[in-house]
mmCIF file of C-alpha atoms in Angstrom:
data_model
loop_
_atom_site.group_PDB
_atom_site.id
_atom_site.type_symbol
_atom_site.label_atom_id
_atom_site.label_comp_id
_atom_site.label_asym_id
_atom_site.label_seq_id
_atom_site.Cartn_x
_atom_site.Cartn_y
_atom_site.Cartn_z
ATOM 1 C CA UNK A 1 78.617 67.205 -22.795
ATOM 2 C CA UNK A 2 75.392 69.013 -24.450
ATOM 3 C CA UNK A 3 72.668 67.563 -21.242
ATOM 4 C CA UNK A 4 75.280 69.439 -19.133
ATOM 5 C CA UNK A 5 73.695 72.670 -21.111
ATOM 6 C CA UNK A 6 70.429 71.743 -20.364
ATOM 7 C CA UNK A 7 68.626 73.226 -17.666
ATOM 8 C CA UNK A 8 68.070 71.150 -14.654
ATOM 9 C CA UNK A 9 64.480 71.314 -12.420
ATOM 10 C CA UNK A 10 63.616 69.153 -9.840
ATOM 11 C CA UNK A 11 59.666 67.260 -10.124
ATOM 12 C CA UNK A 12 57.927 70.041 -8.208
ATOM 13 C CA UNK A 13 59.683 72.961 -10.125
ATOM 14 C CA UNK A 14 59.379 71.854 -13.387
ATOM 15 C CA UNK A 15 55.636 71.073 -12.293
ATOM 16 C CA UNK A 16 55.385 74.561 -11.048
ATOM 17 C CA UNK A 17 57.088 76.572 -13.928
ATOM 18 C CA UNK A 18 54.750 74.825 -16.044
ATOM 19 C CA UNK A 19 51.596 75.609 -14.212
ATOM 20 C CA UNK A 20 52.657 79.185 -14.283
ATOM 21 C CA UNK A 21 53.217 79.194 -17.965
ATOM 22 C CA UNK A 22 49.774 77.790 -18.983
ATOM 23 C CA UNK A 23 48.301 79.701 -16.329
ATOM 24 C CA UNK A 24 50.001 83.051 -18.030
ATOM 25 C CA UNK A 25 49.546 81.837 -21.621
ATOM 26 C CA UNK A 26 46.148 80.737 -20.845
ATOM 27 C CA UNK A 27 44.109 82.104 -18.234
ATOM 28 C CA UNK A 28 40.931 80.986 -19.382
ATOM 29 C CA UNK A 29 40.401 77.941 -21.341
ATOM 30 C CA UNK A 30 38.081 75.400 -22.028
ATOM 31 C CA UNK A 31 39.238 71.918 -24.117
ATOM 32 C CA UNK A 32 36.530 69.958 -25.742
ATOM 33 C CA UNK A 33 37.443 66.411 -26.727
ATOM 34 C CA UNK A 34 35.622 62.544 -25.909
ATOM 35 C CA UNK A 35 35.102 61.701 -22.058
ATOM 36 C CA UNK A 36 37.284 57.814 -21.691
ATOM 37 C CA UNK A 37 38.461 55.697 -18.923
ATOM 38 C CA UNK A 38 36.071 57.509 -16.341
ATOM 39 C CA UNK A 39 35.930 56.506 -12.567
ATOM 40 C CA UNK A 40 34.941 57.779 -9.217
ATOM 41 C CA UNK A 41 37.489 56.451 -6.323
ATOM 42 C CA UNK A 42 36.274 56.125 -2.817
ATOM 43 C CA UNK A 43 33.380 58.381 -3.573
ATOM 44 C CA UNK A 44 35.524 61.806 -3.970
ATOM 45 C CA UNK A 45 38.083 61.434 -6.161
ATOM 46 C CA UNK A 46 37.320 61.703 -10.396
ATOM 47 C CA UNK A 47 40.154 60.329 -12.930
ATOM 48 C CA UNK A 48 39.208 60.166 -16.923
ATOM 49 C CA UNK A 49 40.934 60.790 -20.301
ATOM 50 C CA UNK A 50 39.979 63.428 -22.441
ATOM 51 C CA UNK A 51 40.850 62.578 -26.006
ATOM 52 C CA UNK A 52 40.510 63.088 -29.545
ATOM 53 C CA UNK A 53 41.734 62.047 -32.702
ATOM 54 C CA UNK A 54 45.812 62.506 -31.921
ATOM 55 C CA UNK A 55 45.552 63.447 -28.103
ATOM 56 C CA UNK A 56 44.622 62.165 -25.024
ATOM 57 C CA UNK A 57 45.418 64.254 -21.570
ATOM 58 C CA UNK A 58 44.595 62.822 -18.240
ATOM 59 C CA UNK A 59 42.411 64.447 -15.601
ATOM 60 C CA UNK A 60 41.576 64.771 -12.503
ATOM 61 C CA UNK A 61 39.227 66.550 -9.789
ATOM 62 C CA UNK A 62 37.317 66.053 -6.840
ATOM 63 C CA UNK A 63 33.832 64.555 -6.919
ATOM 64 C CA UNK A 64 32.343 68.137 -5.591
ATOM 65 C CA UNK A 65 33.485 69.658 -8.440
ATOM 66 C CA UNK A 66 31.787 67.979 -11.208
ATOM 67 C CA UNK A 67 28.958 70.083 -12.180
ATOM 68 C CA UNK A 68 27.506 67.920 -15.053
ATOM 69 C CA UNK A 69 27.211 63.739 -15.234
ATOM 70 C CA UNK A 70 30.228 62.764 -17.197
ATOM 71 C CA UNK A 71 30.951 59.155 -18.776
ATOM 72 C CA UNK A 72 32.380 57.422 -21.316
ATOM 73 C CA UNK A 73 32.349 58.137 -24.912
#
């Protein structure tokens, strides 16, 4: 069968080889797009979108690290 071709990762490798190919492809980077769906949990934890017109990637990051006021739109 062809899936048997396929290579197989488990969550946290395919996670990891991932990281490591941004990481390599990308060292630096900085991604501009339109702040949605922005919340603070339990006064530490940030989640939002960042989206634009055929894109949206969700984030993540601890309260401590947000350097400017973000918020929708």
């Amino acid at each position: 069968m062809e899936n048997d071709l396929l290579p197989k990762f488990s969550v946290s490798d395919f996670v990891a080889s991932t990281n490591q190919t941004l990481e390599y492809a990308y060292p630096s980077v900085v991604i501009e797009g339109e702040v949605e769906s922005f919340k603070v949990n339990q006064g530490k934890f940030v989640f939002f979108n960042l989206k634009d017109a055929g894109a949206s990637v969700g984030c993540f990051m601890m309260v401590f690290n947000l350097r400017v006021p973000l918020e929708d739109g």
